[in-house]
Coordinates of C-alpha atoms in Angstrom, one line a residue:
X741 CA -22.3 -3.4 26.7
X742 CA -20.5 -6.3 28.3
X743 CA -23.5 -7.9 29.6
X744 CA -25.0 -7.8 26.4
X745 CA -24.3 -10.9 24.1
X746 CA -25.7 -9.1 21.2
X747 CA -22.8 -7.8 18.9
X748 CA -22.8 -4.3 18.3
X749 CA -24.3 -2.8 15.1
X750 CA -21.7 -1.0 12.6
X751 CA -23.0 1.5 10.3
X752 CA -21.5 1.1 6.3
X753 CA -20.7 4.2 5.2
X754 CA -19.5 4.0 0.7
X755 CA -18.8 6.9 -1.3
X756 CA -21.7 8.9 -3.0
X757 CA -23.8 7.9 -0.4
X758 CA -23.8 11.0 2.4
X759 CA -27.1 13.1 2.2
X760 CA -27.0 16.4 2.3
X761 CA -30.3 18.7 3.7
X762 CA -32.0 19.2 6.8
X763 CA -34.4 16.7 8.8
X764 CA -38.2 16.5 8.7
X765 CA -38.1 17.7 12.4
X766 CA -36.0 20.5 11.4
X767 CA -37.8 21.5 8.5
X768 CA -40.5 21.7 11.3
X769 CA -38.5 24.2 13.1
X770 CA -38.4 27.2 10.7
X771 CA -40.3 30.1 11.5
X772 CA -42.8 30.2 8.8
X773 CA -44.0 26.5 9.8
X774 CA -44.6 27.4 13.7
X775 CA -48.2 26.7 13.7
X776 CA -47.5 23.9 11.4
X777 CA -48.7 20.7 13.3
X778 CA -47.4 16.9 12.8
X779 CA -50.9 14.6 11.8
X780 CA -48.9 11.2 11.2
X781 CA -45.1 9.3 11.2
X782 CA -43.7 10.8 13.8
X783 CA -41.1 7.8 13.8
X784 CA -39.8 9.3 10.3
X785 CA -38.5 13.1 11.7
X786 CA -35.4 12.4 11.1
X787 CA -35.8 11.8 7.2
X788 CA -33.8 13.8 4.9
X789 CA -35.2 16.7 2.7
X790 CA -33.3 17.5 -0.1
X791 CA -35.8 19.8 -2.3
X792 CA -39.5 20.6 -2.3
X793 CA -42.1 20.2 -4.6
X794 CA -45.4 21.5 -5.0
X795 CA -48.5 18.8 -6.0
X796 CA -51.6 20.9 -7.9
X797 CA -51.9 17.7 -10.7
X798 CA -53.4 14.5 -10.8
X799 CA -50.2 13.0 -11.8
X800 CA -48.2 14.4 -9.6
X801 CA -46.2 10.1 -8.9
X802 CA -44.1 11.0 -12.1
X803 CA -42.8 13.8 -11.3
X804 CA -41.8 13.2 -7.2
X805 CA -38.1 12.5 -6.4
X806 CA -36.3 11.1 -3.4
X807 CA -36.0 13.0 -0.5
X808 CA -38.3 16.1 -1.4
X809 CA -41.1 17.4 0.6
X810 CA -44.2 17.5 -1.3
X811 CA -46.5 20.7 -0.3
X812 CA -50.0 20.5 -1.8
X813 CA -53.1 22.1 -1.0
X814 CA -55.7 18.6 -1.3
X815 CA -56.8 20.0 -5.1
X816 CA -55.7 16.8 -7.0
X817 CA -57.2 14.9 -3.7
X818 CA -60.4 16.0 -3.9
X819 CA -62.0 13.8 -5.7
X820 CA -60.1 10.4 -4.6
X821 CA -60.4 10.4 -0.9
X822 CA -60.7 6.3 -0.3
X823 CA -57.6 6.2 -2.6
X824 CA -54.9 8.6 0.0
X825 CA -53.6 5.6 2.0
X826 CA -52.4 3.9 -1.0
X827 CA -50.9 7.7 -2.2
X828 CA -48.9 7.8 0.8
X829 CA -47.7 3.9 0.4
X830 CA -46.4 5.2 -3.2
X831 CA -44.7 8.5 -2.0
X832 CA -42.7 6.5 0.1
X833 CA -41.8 3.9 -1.9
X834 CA -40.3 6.5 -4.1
X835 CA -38.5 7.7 -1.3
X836 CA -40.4 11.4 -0.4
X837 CA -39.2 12.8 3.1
X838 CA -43.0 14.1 4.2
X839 CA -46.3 15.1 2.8
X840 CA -47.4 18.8 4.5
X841 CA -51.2 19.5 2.9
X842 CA -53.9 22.3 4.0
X843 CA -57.0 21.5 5.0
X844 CA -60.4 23.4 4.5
X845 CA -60.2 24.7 0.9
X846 CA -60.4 21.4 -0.9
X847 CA -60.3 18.4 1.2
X848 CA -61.9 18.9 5.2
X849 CA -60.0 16.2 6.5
X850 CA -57.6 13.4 6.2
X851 CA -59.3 9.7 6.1
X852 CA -58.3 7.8 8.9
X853 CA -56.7 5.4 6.5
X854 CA -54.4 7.6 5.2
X855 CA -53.4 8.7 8.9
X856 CA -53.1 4.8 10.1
X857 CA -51.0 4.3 6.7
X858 CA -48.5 6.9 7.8
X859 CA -47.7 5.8 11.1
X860 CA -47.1 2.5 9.9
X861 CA -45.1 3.6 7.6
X862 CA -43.2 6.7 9.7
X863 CA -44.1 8.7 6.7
X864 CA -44.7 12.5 8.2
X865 CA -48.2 14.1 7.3
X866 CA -48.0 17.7 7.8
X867 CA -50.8 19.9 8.3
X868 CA -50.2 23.2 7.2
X869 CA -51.6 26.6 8.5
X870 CA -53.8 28.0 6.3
X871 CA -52.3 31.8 6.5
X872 CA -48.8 30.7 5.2
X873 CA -47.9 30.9 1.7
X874 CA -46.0 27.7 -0.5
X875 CA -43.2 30.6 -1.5
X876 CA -42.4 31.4 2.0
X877 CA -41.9 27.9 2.8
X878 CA -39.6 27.3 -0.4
X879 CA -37.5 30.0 0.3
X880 CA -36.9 30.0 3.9
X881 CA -36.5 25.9 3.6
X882 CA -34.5 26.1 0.7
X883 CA -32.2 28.6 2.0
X884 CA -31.9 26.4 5.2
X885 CA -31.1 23.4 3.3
X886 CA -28.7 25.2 1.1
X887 CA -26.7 26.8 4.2
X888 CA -26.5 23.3 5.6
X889 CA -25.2 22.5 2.7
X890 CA -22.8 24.9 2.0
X891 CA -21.4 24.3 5.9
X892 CA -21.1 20.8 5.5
X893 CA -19.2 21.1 2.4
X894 CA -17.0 23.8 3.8
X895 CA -15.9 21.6 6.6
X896 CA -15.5 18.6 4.6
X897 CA -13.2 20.7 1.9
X898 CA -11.4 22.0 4.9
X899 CA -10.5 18.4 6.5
X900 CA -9.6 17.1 3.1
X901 CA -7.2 19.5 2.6
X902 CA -5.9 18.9 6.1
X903 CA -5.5 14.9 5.1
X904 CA -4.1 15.8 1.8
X905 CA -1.5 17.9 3.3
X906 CA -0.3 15.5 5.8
X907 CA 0.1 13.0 2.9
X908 CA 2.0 15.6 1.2
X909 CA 4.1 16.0 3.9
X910 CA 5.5 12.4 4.1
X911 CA 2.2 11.6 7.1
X912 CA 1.2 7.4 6.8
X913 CA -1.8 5.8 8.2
X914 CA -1.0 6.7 11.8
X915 CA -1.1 10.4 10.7
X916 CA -4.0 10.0 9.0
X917 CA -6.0 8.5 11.6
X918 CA -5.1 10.8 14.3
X919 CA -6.2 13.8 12.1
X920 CA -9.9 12.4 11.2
X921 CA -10.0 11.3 15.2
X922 CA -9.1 14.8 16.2
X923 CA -11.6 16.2 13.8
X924 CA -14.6 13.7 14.9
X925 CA -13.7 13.3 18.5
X926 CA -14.2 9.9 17.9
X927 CA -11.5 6.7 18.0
X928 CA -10.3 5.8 14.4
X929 CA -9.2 2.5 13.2
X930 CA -7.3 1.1 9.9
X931 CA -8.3 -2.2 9.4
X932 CA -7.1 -4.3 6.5
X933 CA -9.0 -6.6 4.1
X934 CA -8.8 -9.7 6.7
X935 CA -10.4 -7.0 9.6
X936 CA -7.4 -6.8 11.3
X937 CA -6.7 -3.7 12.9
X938 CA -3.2 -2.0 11.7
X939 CA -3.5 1.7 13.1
X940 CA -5.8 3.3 15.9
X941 CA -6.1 6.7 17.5
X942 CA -8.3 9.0 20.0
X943 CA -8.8 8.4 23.3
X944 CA -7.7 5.4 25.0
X945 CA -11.3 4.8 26.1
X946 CA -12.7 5.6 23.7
X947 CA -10.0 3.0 21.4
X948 CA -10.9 0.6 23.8
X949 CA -14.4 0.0 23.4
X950 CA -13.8 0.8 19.2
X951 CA -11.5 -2.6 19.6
X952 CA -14.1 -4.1 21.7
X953 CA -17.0 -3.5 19.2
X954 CA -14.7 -4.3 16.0
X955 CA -14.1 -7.5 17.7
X956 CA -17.0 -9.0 18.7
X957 CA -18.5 -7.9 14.9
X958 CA -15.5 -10.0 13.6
X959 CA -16.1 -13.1 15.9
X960 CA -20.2 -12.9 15.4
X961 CA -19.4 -12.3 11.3
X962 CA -22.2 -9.3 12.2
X963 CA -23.5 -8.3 8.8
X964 CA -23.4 -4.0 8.9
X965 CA -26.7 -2.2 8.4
X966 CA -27.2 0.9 5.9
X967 CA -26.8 4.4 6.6
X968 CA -30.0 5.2 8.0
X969 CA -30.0 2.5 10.4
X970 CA -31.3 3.9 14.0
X971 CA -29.4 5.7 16.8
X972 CA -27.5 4.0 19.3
X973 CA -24.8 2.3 16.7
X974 CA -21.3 3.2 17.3
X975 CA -19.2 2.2 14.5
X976 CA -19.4 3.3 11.0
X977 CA -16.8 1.8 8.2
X978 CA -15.9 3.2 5.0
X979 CA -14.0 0.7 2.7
X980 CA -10.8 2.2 1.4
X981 CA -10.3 1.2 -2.7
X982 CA -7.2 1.5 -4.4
X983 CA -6.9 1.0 -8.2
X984 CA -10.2 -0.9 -8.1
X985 CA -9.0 -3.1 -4.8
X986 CA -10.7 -3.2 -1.7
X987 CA -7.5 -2.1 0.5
X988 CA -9.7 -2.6 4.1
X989 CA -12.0 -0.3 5.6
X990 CA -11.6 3.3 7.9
X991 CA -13.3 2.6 11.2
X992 CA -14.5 5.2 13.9
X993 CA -16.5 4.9 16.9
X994 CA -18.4 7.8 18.4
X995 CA -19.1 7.0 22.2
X996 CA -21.9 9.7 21.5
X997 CA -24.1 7.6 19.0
X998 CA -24.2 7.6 15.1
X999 CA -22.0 9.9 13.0
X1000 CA -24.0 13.0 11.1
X1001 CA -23.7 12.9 7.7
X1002 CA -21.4 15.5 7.6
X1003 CA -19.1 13.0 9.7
X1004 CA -19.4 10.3 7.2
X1005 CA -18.8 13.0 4.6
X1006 CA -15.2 13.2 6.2
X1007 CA -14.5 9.9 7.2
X1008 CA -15.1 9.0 3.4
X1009 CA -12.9 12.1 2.4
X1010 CA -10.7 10.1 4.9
X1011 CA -10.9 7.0 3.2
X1012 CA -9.6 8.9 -0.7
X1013 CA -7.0 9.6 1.3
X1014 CA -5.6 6.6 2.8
X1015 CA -5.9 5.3 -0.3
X1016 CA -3.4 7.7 -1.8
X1017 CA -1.0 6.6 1.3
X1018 CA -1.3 3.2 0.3
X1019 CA -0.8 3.3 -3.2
X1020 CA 2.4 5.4 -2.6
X1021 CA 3.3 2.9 0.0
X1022 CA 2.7 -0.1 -2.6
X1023 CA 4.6 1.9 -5.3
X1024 CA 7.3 2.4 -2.2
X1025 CA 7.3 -1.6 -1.8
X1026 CA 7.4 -2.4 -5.0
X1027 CA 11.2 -0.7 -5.8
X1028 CA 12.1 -2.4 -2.5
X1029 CA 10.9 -5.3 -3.6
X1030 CA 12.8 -5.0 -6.8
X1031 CA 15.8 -4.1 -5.3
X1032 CA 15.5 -7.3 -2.9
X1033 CA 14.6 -9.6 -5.2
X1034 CA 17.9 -8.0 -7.9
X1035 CA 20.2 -8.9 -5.3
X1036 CA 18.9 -12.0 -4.1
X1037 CA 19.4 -13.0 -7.5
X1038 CA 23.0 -12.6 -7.7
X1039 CA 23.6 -13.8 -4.6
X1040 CA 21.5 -17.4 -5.9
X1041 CA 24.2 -17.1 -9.1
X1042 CA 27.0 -16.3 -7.2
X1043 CA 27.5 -13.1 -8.7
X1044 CA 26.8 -11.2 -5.3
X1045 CA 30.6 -9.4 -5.0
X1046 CA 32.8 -9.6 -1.8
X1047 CA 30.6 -7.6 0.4
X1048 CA 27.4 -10.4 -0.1
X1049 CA 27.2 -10.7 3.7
X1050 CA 27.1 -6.7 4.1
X1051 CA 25.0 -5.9 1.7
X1052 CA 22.0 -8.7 2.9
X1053 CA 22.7 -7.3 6.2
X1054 CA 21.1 -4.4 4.8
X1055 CA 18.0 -5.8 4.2
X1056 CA 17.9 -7.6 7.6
X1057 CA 19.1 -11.0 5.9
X1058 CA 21.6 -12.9 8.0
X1059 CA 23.7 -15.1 5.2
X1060 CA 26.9 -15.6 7.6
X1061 CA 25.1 -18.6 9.4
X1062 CA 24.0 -21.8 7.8
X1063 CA 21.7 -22.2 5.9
X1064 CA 19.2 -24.1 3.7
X1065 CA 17.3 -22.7 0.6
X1066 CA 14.0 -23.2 -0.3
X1067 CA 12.3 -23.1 -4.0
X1068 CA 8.4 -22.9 -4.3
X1069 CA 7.6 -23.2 -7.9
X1070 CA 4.0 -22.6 -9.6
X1071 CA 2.7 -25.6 -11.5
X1072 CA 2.3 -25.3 -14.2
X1073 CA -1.6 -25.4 -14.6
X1074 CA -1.8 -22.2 -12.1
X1075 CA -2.9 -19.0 -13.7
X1076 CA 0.6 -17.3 -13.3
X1077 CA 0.6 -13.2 -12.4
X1078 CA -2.4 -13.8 -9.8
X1079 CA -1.4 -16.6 -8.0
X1080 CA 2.3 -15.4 -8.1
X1081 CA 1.5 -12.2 -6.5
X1082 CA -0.4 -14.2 -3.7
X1083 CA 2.2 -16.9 -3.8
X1084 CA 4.5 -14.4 -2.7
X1085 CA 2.8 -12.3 0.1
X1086 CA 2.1 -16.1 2.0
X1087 CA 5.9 -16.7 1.7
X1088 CA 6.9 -13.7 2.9
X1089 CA 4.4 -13.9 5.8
X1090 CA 5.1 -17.3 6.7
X1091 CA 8.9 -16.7 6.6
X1092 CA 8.9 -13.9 8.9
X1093 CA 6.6 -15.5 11.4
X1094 CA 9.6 -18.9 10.9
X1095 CA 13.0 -17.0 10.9
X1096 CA 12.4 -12.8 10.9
X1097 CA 16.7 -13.0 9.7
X1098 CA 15.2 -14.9 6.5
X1099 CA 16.0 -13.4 2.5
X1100 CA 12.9 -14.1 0.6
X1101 CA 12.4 -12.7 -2.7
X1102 CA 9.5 -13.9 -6.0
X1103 CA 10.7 -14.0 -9.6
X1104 CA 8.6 -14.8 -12.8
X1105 CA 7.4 -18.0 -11.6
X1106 CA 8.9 -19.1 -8.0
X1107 CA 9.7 -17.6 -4.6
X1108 CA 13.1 -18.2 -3.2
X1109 CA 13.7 -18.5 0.3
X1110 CA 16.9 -18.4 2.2
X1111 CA 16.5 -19.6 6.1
X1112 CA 18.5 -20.5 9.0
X1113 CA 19.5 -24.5 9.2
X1114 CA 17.6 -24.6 12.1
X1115 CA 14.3 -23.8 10.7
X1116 CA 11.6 -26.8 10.1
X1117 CA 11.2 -26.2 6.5
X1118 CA 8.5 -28.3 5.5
X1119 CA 6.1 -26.7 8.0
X1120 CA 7.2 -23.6 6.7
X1121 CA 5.9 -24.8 3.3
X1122 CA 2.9 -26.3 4.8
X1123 CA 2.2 -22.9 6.4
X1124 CA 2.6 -21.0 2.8
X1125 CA 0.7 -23.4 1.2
X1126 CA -2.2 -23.3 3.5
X1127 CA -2.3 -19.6 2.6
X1128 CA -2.9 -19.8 -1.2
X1129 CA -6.3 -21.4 -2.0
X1130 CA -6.6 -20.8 -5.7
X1131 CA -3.4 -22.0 -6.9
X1132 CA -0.8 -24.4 -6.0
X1133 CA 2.9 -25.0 -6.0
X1134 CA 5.7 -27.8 -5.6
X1135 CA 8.5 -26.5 -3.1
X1136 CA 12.4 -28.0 -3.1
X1137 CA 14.9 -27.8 -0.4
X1138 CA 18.3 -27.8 0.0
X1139 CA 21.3 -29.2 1.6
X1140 CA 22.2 -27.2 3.9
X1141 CA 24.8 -24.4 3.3
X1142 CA 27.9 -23.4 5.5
X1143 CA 28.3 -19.7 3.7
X1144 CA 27.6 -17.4 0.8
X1145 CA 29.2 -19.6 -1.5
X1146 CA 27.9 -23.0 -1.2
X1147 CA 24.6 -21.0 -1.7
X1148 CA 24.6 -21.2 -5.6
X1149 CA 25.1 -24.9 -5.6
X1150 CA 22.0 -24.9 -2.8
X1151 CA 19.7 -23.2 -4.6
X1152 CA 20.1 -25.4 -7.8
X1153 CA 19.5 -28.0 -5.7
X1154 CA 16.5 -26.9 -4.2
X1155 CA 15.4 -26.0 -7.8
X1156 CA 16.2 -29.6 -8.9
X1157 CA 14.0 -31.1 -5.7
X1158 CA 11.1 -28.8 -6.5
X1159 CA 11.0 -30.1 -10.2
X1160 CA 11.6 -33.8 -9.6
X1161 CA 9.2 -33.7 -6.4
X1162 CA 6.4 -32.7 -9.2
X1163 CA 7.3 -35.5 -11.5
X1164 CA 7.0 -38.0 -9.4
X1165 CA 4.2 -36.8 -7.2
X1166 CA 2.5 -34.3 -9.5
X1167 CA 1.1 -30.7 -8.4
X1168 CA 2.1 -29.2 -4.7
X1169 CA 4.7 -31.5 -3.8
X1170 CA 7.2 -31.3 -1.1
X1171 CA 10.7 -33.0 -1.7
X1172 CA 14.2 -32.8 -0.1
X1173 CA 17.2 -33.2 -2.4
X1174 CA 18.7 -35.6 -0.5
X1175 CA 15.4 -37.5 -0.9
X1176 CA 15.4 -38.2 -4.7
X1177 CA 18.1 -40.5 -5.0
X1178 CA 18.2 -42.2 -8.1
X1179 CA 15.7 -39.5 -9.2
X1180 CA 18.0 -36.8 -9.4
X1181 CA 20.8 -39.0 -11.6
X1182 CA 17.9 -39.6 -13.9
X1183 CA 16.8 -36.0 -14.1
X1184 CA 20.4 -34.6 -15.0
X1185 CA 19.3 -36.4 -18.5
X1186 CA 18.0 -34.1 -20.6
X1187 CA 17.8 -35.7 -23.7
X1188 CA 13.8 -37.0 -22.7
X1189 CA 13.8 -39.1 -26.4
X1190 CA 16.7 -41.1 -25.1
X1191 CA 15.0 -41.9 -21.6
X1192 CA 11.3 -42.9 -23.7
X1193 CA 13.8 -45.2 -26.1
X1194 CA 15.0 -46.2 -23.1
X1195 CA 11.7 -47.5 -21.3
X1196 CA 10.6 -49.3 -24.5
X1197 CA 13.4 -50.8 -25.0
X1198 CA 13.7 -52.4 -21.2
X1199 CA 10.3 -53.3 -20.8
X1200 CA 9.0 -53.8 -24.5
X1201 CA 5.1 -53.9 -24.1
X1202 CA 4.6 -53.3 -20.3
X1203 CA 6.3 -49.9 -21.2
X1204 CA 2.5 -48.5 -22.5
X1205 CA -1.3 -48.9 -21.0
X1206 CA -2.9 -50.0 -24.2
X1207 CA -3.3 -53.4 -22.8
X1208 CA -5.4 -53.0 -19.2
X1209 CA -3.1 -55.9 -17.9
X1210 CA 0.2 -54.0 -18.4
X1211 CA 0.0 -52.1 -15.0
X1212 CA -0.7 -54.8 -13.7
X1213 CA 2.1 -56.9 -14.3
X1214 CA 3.7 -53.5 -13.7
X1215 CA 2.8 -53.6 -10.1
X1216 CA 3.9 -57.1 -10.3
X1217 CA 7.4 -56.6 -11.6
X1218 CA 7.9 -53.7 -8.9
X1219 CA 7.3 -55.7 -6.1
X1220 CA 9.3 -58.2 -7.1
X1221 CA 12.1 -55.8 -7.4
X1222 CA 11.3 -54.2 -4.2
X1223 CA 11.6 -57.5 -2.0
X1224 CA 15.1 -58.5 -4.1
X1225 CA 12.7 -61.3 -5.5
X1226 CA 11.7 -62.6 -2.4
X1227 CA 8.3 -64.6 -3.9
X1228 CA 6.4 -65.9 -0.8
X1229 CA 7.1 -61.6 0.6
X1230 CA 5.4 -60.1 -2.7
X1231 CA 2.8 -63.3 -2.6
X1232 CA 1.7 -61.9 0.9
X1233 CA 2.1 -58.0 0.3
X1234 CA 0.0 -58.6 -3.2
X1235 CA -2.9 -60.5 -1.4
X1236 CA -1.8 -63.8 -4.4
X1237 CA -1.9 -67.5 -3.9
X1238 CA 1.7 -68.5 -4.5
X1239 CA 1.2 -70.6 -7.6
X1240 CA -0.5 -67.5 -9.4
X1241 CA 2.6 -65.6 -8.3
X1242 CA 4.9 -68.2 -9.8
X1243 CA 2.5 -68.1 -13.2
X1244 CA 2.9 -64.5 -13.2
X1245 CA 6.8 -64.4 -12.7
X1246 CA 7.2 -66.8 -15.8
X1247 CA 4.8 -64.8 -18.0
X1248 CA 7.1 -61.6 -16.3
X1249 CA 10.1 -64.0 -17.6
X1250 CA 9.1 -64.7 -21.4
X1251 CA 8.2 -61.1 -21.9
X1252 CA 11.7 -59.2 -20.8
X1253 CA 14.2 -61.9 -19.9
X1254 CA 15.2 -64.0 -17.3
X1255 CA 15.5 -61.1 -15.1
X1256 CA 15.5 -64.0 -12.2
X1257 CA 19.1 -64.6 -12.5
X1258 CA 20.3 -61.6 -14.6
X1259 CA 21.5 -58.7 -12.0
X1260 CA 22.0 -56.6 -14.8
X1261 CA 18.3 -57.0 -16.2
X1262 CA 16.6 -56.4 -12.9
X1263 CA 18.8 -52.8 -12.6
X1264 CA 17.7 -52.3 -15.9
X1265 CA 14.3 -53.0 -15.2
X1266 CA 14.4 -51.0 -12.2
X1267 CA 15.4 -47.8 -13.8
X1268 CA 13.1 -48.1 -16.5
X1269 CA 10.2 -48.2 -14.3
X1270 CA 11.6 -45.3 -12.2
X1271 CA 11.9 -43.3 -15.3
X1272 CA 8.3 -44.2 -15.9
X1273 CA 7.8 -43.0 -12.2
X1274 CA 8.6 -39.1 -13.1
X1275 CA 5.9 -37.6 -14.3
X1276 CA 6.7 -35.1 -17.8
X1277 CA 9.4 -37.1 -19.0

């Protein structure tokens, strides 16, 4: 398999899907069909029969179903005989396992048509000896197919009480999958949703070539054929749902070739079942989760006790070194619960793969990190970010903190960085406290009237965008401000002719003031348009 570059086929195995009967071939083997002799489709033996049916009407196409084998003795065919290779195109598009017909009393022979028909098709025509009698057939057939079934069913009830008892007994995945492996002889794998694989067992070779396989269908994005894809495949998946979610699939490899149905019927039975583990292990990690996030909480509001450093220790956080704190707050135009919940598993991942000594915990609307001083925060946020496509967020950090106490006041000011950096850059920004300067003086206002009377009241009309020339001027005043009114510096860094500069500085002049030698006007000024700056005020 190493020489081939073709990537390996994988049979999809879903619920509901397993047939139960015998094969054509088998059906072939029963004593009363011994003299029974195969005319056409030899290439479909291996189709499933289900039931039988016997064909004595003209109409016999409405009453067929899937997977039966139709008996007949050529009456309704008598009279139709350029018409049987278009009968055997419509038995098999209604899914019919095999045709088996006697010859002599109505119909002599089968037109070569109808014969050339079937073996395109690998639909089975089955010439029947004329001594043997339709009930014999039906009951010995029957009785085959329901024995079959009644084994396979057996076994499957008996692994699935198997699984359900190791679950019972406190067993996880890695139980699981050593029990279906040990059933099958085959190598079983647990992958999750992203294909990666989380729990194998069987034989090491055996493992081996299943990791092989599993790989090279990831890295070739193989797509998986149905169940009654050929021999020769190795891997058949069955997707594990949980509460309606797709939790990742059950994955075993037979060295041998493909899986009987009765294999698939307990590698599904598997896959019920490792459901169960993870919705207890969800239900598990959601108390923790709880629990975490309760007494990351009072730690952030300094109401964590005298044994803070204990206690975190507890839940592998290290809080005795430095540290910085890290907000990521939705925005507000994010659909909440979802992206929270998504939010929060890219946090948690990112943190651990960044400091595994972090505390990270989610609330109703932000996740709260708490890492070592030495961590690179802002590609830890880029890294979290990257992870949520459908949402987005606008992270804070702190200064850093020396212990458990100076936490509190590091976590407001995280909070503080996280709002301001999204009013003055809007959705998914990334700010340091120590970066908003005269930012964070204006956003301890909170009186937002006073800040609007404020604005208008410094820059009278220039404070609106009802006139298209007002941001202009805007732009105009900043840069001014910006290079401490340094004309031929804001003449070059505008792209203006000096004498249109000068024009608009005197227009700038008659409409707030001679801000050009009041140093109280211009700080004015400047706060007014920073105020303008943060966006929600």
């Amino acid at each position: 398999m190493k020489n081939d570059p073709a990537p390996p086929a994988m049979r999809l195995a879903s619920t509901g899907t397993i047939l139960y009967g015998v094969s054509v071939g088998e059906v072939l083997g029963v004593s009363t069909l011994a003299e029974a002799r195969l005319i056409a489709g030899g290439g479909g033996l291996d189709r499933i029969v289900q039931r039988l049916n016997v064909m004595e009407v003209p109409d016999i196409l409405a009453w067929v179903k899937p997977h039966e084998l139709l008996l007949t003795t050529g009456y309704p065919l008598r009279n139709t005989p350029q018409s049987l290779d278009r009968l055997v195109t419509d038995l098999d598009e209604r899914g019919l396992s095999a045709l088996a017909i006697k010859l002599g009393r109505y119909l002599d022979e089968l037109p070569g048509e109808m014969v050339e028909q079937a073996d395109r098709l690998g639909f089975p025509l089955i010439l029947l000896p004329n001594d043997v009698a339709f009930d014999d057939i039906l009951n010995q057939v029957l009785t085959d197919i329901l024995n079959r079934q009644a084994a396979t069913l057996a076994r499957t009830e008996e692994a699935h009480r198997a699984l359900v008892q190791i679950v019972l007994a406190g067993g996880g995945m890695r139980e699981v999958a050593a029990e279906v492996a040990g059933l099958l002889q085959v190598a079983v794998a647990l992958v999750d949703t992203s294909g990666r694989i989380l729990v194998t067992a069987g034989e090491a070779e055996q493992v081996a070539m299943l990791r092989e396989d599993w790989a090279m269908l990831r890295e070739n994005r193989a797509v998986p054929r149905e169940n009654r894809a050929s021999g020769g495949e190795h891997c058949t998946a069955v997707p594990v749902v949980a509460g309606g979610h797709h939790h990742g699939k059950i994955v075993a490899y037979a060295s041998a070739g493909p899986l009987s149905p009765s294999d698939i019927g307990i590698l599904e039975r598997a896959a019920t079942v490792a459901a169960l583990v993870i919705t207890r292990q969800e239900a598990v990690t959601a108390v923790e989760s709880k629990y975490r996030a309760d007494f990351l909480r009072d730690v952030l509001t300094g109401r964590g006790g005298t044994r803070v450093t204990e206690r975190a220790r507890a839940f592998g956080w290290d809080l005795e070194r430095r540290v910085s704190v890290v907000v990521a707050e939705i925005d507000p135009e994010a659909d909440e619960r979802p992206v929270q919940d998504r939010m929060l598993t890219a946090w948690q991942s990112a943190v651990r793969r960044h400091d595994p000594r972090a505390a990270v915990a989610g609330f109703s609307h932000e996740v709260v990190a708490i890492v070592g001083a030495e961590v690179d925060t802002t590609r830890l946020a880029r890294d979290a970010l990257a992870a949520v496509s459908d949402g987005t967020f606008s992270t804070g950090f702190s200064r850093v903190a020396e212990g458990p106490d100076a936490i509190p006041a590091a976590y407001g000011q995280a909070l503080k960085a996280a709002r301001v950096g999204r009013q003055l850059h809007g959705t998914g920004a990334v700010a340091h406290f120590d970066e908003l300067g005269v930012y964070r003086l204006l956003s301890l206002v909170s009186d937002t009237g006073e800040l609007h009377a404020f604005v208008r009241e410094t820059l009278g009309s220039l404070a609106g965008d009802d006139d298209a020339e007002n941001a202009d001027l805007r732009r105009t005043l900043q840069m001014l401000l910006d290079t401490n009114l340094n004309v031929a510096e804001t003449a070059r860094r505008l792209h203006f002719h000096y004498n249109t500069l000068r024009y608009r500085i005197g227009k700038l002049e008659r409409m707030l003031g001679n801000f050009t030698e009041d140093a109280h006007l211009r700080l004015n000024l400047t706060l007014a348009l920073h105020v303008l700056r943060m966006r929600g005020i």
